[in-house]
Short mmCIF file of C-alpha atoms in Angstrom, two decimals:
data_model
loop_
_atom_site.label_atom_id
_atom_site.label_comp_id
_atom_site.label_asym_id
_atom_site.label_seq_id
_atom_site.Cartn_x
_atom_site.Cartn_y
_atom_site.Cartn_z
CA UNK A 1 122.98 75.01 72.80
CA UNK A 2 120.61 77.91 72.28
CA UNK A 3 116.89 77.68 72.94
CA UNK A 4 116.21 78.07 69.23
CA UNK A 5 118.43 75.11 68.33
CA UNK A 6 117.18 73.04 71.27
CA UNK A 7 113.50 73.39 70.39
CA UNK A 8 114.08 72.95 66.67
CA UNK A 9 115.77 69.65 67.47
CA UNK A 10 112.95 68.72 69.86
CA UNK A 11 110.32 69.48 67.20
CA UNK A 12 112.19 67.40 64.62
CA UNK A 13 112.48 64.45 67.03
CA UNK A 14 108.78 64.72 67.91
CA UNK A 15 107.76 64.64 64.23
CA UNK A 16 110.16 61.82 63.35
CA UNK A 17 109.53 59.66 66.39
CA UNK A 18 105.76 59.30 65.96
CA UNK A 19 105.74 57.32 62.70
CA UNK A 20 108.85 55.36 63.71
CA UNK A 21 107.31 54.28 67.01
CA UNK A 22 103.94 53.43 65.48
CA UNK A 23 105.58 51.45 62.66
CA UNK A 24 107.83 49.62 65.11
CA UNK A 25 104.88 48.64 67.33
CA UNK A 26 102.74 47.44 64.43
CA UNK A 27 105.57 45.35 62.94
CA UNK A 28 106.53 43.87 66.30
CA UNK A 29 102.97 42.85 67.21
CA UNK A 30 102.33 41.48 63.72
CA UNK A 31 105.48 39.30 63.83
CA UNK A 32 104.67 38.02 67.30
CA UNK A 33 101.12 37.19 66.22
CA UNK A 34 102.24 35.36 63.07
CA UNK A 35 104.79 33.21 64.91
CA UNK A 36 102.95 32.50 68.13
CA UNK A 37 99.19 32.99 67.85
CA UNK A 38 98.20 32.57 64.18
CA UNK A 39 98.22 28.76 64.20
CA UNK A 40 96.37 28.64 67.52
CA UNK A 41 93.68 30.98 66.16
CA UNK A 42 93.14 28.72 63.11
CA UNK A 43 94.58 31.21 60.61
CA UNK A 44 92.42 34.21 61.57
CA UNK A 45 93.89 37.29 59.84
CA UNK A 46 95.75 39.80 62.02
CA UNK A 47 93.24 42.64 61.54
CA UNK A 48 90.41 40.33 62.74
CA UNK A 49 92.29 38.87 65.71
CA UNK A 50 92.64 40.02 69.31
CA UNK A 51 96.12 41.37 68.48
CA UNK A 52 94.72 44.24 66.47
CA UNK A 53 93.01 46.09 69.41
CA UNK A 54 96.12 45.34 71.48
CA UNK A 55 98.15 47.14 68.80
CA UNK A 56 95.77 50.12 68.90
CA UNK A 57 96.07 50.33 72.69
CA UNK A 58 99.86 50.14 72.32
CA UNK A 59 99.68 53.02 69.81
CA UNK A 60 97.75 55.21 72.28
CA UNK A 61 100.07 54.36 75.16
CA UNK A 62 103.18 55.07 73.08
CA UNK A 63 101.84 58.41 71.92
CA UNK A 64 101.02 59.34 75.52
CA UNK A 65 104.50 58.34 76.61
CA UNK A 66 106.09 60.43 73.84
CA UNK A 67 103.92 63.41 74.82
CA UNK A 68 104.97 63.00 78.45
CA UNK A 69 108.66 62.80 77.53
CA UNK A 70 108.57 65.90 75.33
CA UNK A 71 106.41 67.84 77.83
CA UNK A 72 109.11 67.47 80.50
CA UNK A 73 111.34 69.78 78.46
CA UNK A 74 108.57 72.38 78.22
CA UNK A 75 107.87 71.96 81.94
CA UNK A 76 111.55 72.53 82.72
CA UNK A 77 111.51 75.78 80.73
CA UNK A 78 108.30 76.97 82.43
CA UNK A 79 109.76 76.16 85.86
CA UNK A 80 112.82 78.31 85.13
CA UNK A 81 110.62 81.18 83.92
CA UNK A 82 108.44 80.91 87.05
CA UNK A 83 111.52 80.93 89.27
CA UNK A 84 112.87 84.01 87.46
CA UNK A 85 109.52 85.78 87.83
CA UNK A 86 109.37 84.99 91.56
CA UNK A 87 112.98 86.11 92.11
CA UNK A 88 112.51 89.42 90.28
CA UNK A 89 109.31 90.14 92.22
CA UNK A 90 111.08 89.43 95.52
CA UNK A 91 113.89 91.75 94.48
CA UNK A 92 111.41 94.49 93.57
CA UNK A 93 109.36 94.10 96.75
CA UNK A 94 112.14 95.47 99.03
CA UNK A 95 111.12 92.92 101.68
CA UNK A 96 114.28 90.87 101.35
CA UNK A 97 117.07 90.23 98.88
CA UNK A 98 116.65 86.76 97.29
CA UNK A 99 119.45 84.24 97.02
CA UNK A 100 121.36 83.95 93.75
CA UNK A 101 120.04 81.43 91.24
CA UNK A 102 121.74 78.15 90.33
CA UNK A 103 122.55 78.14 86.61
CA UNK A 104 122.26 74.73 84.95
CA UNK A 105 122.44 75.65 81.25
CA UNK A 106 124.20 78.06 78.92
CA UNK A 107 121.21 78.93 76.76
CA UNK A 108 119.29 82.20 76.74
CA UNK A 109 117.51 81.30 79.99
CA UNK A 110 120.87 80.60 81.61
CA UNK A 111 122.19 83.98 80.41
CA UNK A 112 119.06 85.67 81.78
CA UNK A 113 119.62 83.97 85.14
CA UNK A 114 123.24 85.22 85.11
CA UNK A 115 121.94 88.76 84.56
CA UNK A 116 119.46 88.39 87.44
CA UNK A 117 122.31 87.14 89.66
CA UNK A 118 124.34 90.22 88.77
CA UNK A 119 121.34 92.39 89.69
CA UNK A 120 120.96 90.57 93.02
CA UNK A 121 124.66 90.99 93.82
CA UNK A 122 124.56 94.67 92.87
CA UNK A 123 121.45 95.26 95.01
CA UNK A 124 123.07 93.44 97.95
CA UNK A 125 126.14 95.65 97.64
CA UNK A 126 124.04 98.81 97.49
CA UNK A 127 121.96 97.75 100.51
CA UNK A 128 125.10 97.09 102.57
CA UNK A 129 126.68 100.35 101.42
CA UNK A 130 123.51 102.29 102.27
CA UNK A 131 123.33 100.66 105.71
CA UNK A 132 126.94 101.66 106.41
CA UNK A 133 126.26 105.23 105.27
CA UNK A 134 123.18 105.44 107.48
CA UNK A 135 125.16 104.24 110.49
CA UNK A 136 127.78 106.92 109.84
CA UNK A 137 125.07 109.56 109.42
CA UNK A 138 123.39 108.48 112.66
CA UNK A 139 126.69 108.79 114.49
CA UNK A 140 127.33 112.24 113.01
CA UNK A 141 123.78 113.33 113.85
CA UNK A 142 124.14 112.17 117.44
CA UNK A 143 127.36 114.19 117.73
CA UNK A 144 125.63 117.19 116.19
CA UNK A 145 122.70 116.87 118.59
CA UNK A 146 125.16 116.73 121.48
CA UNK A 147 126.95 119.82 120.17
CA UNK A 148 123.61 121.64 119.92
CA UNK A 149 122.38 120.58 123.37
CA UNK A 150 125.60 121.67 125.05
CA UNK A 151 125.24 125.42 124.26
CA UNK A 152 121.50 125.19 124.91
CA UNK A 153 122.24 123.90 128.40
CA UNK A 154 124.72 126.73 128.91
CA UNK A 155 122.11 129.25 127.75
CA UNK A 156 119.59 127.82 130.20
CA UNK A 157 122.09 128.20 133.04
CA UNK A 158 122.93 131.76 132.04
CA UNK A 159 119.23 132.56 131.75
CA UNK A 160 118.69 131.14 135.23
CA UNK A 161 121.30 133.51 136.66
CA UNK A 162 119.84 136.45 134.70
CA UNK A 163 116.25 135.88 135.86
CA UNK A 164 116.73 138.14 138.87
CA UNK A 165 117.95 140.95 136.63
CA UNK A 166 115.06 140.40 134.21
CA UNK A 167 112.28 140.33 136.78
CA UNK A 168 110.65 143.27 135.07
CA UNK A 169 110.48 141.37 131.78
CA UNK A 170 108.92 137.97 132.53
CA UNK A 171 107.63 137.63 128.97
CA UNK A 172 111.18 137.90 127.62
CA UNK A 173 112.36 135.12 129.95
CA UNK A 174 109.35 133.00 129.01
CA UNK A 175 109.96 133.59 125.29
CA UNK A 176 113.65 132.64 125.56
CA UNK A 177 112.77 129.46 127.44
CA UNK A 178 110.15 128.60 124.82
CA UNK A 179 112.68 129.05 122.01
CA UNK A 180 115.23 126.84 123.77
CA UNK A 181 112.55 124.19 124.27
CA UNK A 182 111.54 124.46 120.60
CA UNK A 183 115.13 123.94 119.39
CA UNK A 184 115.53 120.97 121.73
CA UNK A 185 112.36 119.32 120.43
CA UNK A 186 113.39 120.02 116.86
CA UNK A 187 116.78 118.35 117.25
CA UNK A 188 115.10 115.38 118.92
CA UNK A 189 112.69 115.14 115.99
CA UNK A 190 115.59 115.19 113.55
CA UNK A 191 116.90 112.03 115.16
CA UNK A 192 113.64 110.26 114.30
CA UNK A 193 113.06 111.79 110.86
CA UNK A 194 116.50 112.40 109.34
CA UNK A 195 116.88 108.97 107.79
CA UNK A 196 113.37 108.50 106.47
CA UNK A 197 112.19 109.66 103.10
CA UNK A 198 109.02 111.70 102.76
CA UNK A 199 107.20 108.59 101.54
CA UNK A 200 107.92 106.31 104.49
CA UNK A 201 108.51 108.66 107.42
CA UNK A 202 106.12 108.37 110.35
CA UNK A 203 104.78 111.47 112.10
CA UNK A 204 102.61 111.41 115.20
CA UNK A 205 99.47 113.36 114.34
CA UNK A 206 97.07 115.22 116.58
CA UNK A 207 94.45 117.96 116.42
CA UNK A 208 96.06 121.36 115.84
CA UNK A 209 94.22 124.64 116.42
CA UNK A 210 95.48 126.64 113.43
CA UNK A 211 94.57 130.08 114.74
CA UNK A 212 96.22 129.46 118.10
CA UNK A 213 99.36 128.03 116.48
CA UNK A 214 99.76 130.93 114.04
CA UNK A 215 99.08 133.55 116.71
CA UNK A 216 101.86 132.03 118.85
CA UNK A 217 104.23 132.05 115.89
CA UNK A 218 103.35 135.66 115.05
CA UNK A 219 104.31 136.66 118.60
CA UNK A 220 107.62 134.84 118.18
CA UNK A 221 108.51 136.56 114.91
CA UNK A 222 107.02 140.00 115.59
CA UNK A 223 110.15 141.39 117.26
CA UNK A 224 112.49 140.45 114.38
CA UNK A 225 110.00 141.73 111.80
CA UNK A 226 109.65 145.02 113.68
CA UNK A 227 113.45 145.38 113.63
CA UNK A 228 113.34 145.08 109.83
CA UNK A 229 110.32 147.41 109.54
CA UNK A 230 108.08 144.64 108.21
CA UNK A 231 104.46 144.69 109.34
CA UNK A 232 102.77 141.46 110.38
CA UNK A 233 99.01 141.02 109.91
CA UNK A 234 96.88 138.04 110.87
CA UNK A 235 93.30 137.36 109.76
CA UNK A 236 91.06 134.32 110.04
CA UNK A 237 87.47 133.46 109.26
CA UNK A 238 87.29 130.57 111.72
CA UNK A 239 89.03 130.71 115.11
CA UNK A 240 88.37 126.98 115.58
CA UNK A 241 89.87 125.70 112.33
CA UNK A 242 91.58 122.36 112.98
CA UNK A 243 94.17 120.32 111.10
CA UNK A 244 95.13 116.75 111.94
CA UNK A 245 98.90 117.12 111.85
CA UNK A 246 102.04 117.50 113.96
CA UNK A 247 102.52 120.81 115.78
CA UNK A 248 106.32 120.74 115.80
CA UNK A 249 106.61 120.06 112.08
CA UNK A 250 103.91 122.62 111.23
CA UNK A 251 105.92 125.20 113.15
CA UNK A 252 109.00 124.29 111.17
CA UNK A 253 107.02 124.50 107.92
CA UNK A 254 105.68 127.99 108.64
CA UNK A 255 108.98 129.11 110.21
CA UNK A 256 110.68 128.65 106.86
CA UNK A 257 108.17 131.00 105.22
CA UNK A 258 108.70 133.60 107.95
CA UNK A 259 112.46 133.16 107.58
CA UNK A 260 112.45 133.49 103.78
CA UNK A 261 110.29 136.61 103.90
CA UNK A 262 112.49 138.20 106.56
CA UNK A 263 115.79 137.50 104.80
CA UNK A 264 115.09 137.59 101.08
CA UNK A 265 111.75 139.19 100.22
CA UNK A 266 112.64 142.85 100.91
CA UNK A 267 108.99 143.20 101.87
CA UNK A 268 107.18 145.82 103.95
CA UNK A 269 104.43 143.50 105.16
CA UNK A 270 103.45 139.85 105.52
CA UNK A 271 99.80 138.90 105.74
CA UNK A 272 98.89 135.55 107.29
CA UNK A 273 95.30 134.38 106.97
CA UNK A 274 93.09 131.34 107.46
CA UNK A 275 90.32 130.96 104.89
CA UNK A 276 88.11 127.90 104.50
CA UNK A 277 90.51 125.77 106.48
CA UNK A 278 93.52 126.81 104.38
CA UNK A 279 96.52 128.91 105.40
CA UNK A 280 97.77 131.75 103.18
CA UNK A 281 101.00 133.73 103.72
CA UNK A 282 101.47 136.64 101.33
CA UNK A 283 104.17 139.35 101.24
CA UNK A 284 104.70 142.40 99.02
CA UNK A 285 108.39 141.76 98.35
CA UNK A 286 110.47 141.54 95.19
CA UNK A 287 109.49 137.90 94.50
CA UNK A 288 111.58 135.23 92.82
CA UNK A 289 111.42 132.52 90.18
CA UNK A 290 110.39 129.27 91.97
CA UNK A 291 111.90 127.03 89.26
CA UNK A 292 115.23 128.85 89.08
CA UNK A 293 118.45 127.14 90.13
CA UNK A 294 119.02 129.66 92.90
CA UNK A 295 115.82 128.74 94.74
CA UNK A 296 117.08 128.31 98.28
CA UNK A 297 117.12 125.52 100.81
CA UNK A 298 114.12 127.02 102.63
CA UNK A 299 111.82 126.32 99.68
CA UNK A 300 113.09 122.73 99.46
CA UNK A 301 112.46 122.25 103.19
CA UNK A 302 108.92 123.64 102.80
CA UNK A 303 108.17 121.18 100.00
CA UNK A 304 109.67 118.21 101.87
CA UNK A 305 107.82 118.90 105.13
CA UNK A 306 104.55 119.52 103.29
CA UNK A 307 104.95 116.18 101.55
CA UNK A 308 105.62 114.44 104.87
CA UNK A 309 102.57 116.08 106.48
CA UNK A 310 100.33 115.38 103.47
CA UNK A 311 99.82 119.08 102.73
CA UNK A 312 99.31 120.65 99.31
CA UNK A 313 101.48 123.73 98.71
CA UNK A 314 100.66 126.40 96.13
CA UNK A 315 103.24 129.08 95.35
CA UNK A 316 102.89 132.23 93.29
CA UNK A 317 105.67 134.78 93.01
CA UNK A 318 106.35 137.82 90.86
CA UNK A 319 107.78 141.32 91.22
CA UNK A 320 104.80 142.40 93.36
CA UNK A 321 105.20 139.73 96.02
CA UNK A 322 105.10 136.06 96.96
CA UNK A 323 102.10 134.04 98.10
CA UNK A 324 102.11 130.63 99.77
CA UNK A 325 98.95 128.56 100.16
CA UNK A 326 98.74 125.48 102.39
CA UNK A 327 95.83 123.05 102.27
CA UNK A 328 95.64 119.76 104.11
CA UNK A 329 94.75 116.82 101.87
CA UNK A 330 91.67 114.89 102.83
CA UNK A 331 92.42 111.86 105.00
CA UNK A 332 91.41 108.57 103.41
#
């Protein structure tokens, strides 16, 4: 039976039952009074006797009983709606997947509960499938980290044996060791961050001296830029500018800009500057269309890391060059 039919029938019964019940009570009390109490009360009419207020009380009690009986149906409907509301909110909260609902009727509410059960079962399946995929990805990442660490260890050993031959170039040995350490830290960070989205990933934050960080990165990239005849310039208006961020992930963020400029910009210079607590990186290359389909992985990585680190990124690019601007959002 549909809800429409059910409540039409309920309304009809409510309208019909009131006069029937009242008439039945009045007739029953009147008959009892005439047969039992009228002679004892010396012929006092019914409307003047004690039976009349008893009949009125019986009317009120019967109406209250009818209201209670019919309200149970409304209460049952409201209980089902409340249960559906609670179940859908639990499903949307991502805290836990609720149990499927017990369906006791075939009306519209029952059909709605069937649909909610289908949604719960589908969500359960997707959660289990996602968990399995994440386990496989973790296993693959661990293997990849092992494959990366193995050649890094071999490079360290080879560098150890070459130190005697490179005694005249201590900075080169120090730079190679620093790069090996950087790659190691980066792969370790991937293990912690690879399975988190930008919204829920956790990054340990600390005070970062921007000028010192960028100067170190300029030294790292200067050799490759010199090989490609690209000039590097660094300017800042505040040598003590500080961001509250993560040094490793900031390096990765800026590394992608250095990498993109080196490989794709066809530039002759890259200017890095710190102005009013913001970082600007501008080249004089051929530029590109940021919204085009061919926009590379480097740009996507820049946007993802900036989102994770709570950094606003501005990008302007045309045939005279490309300019990146990075500004840390205010901490609430």
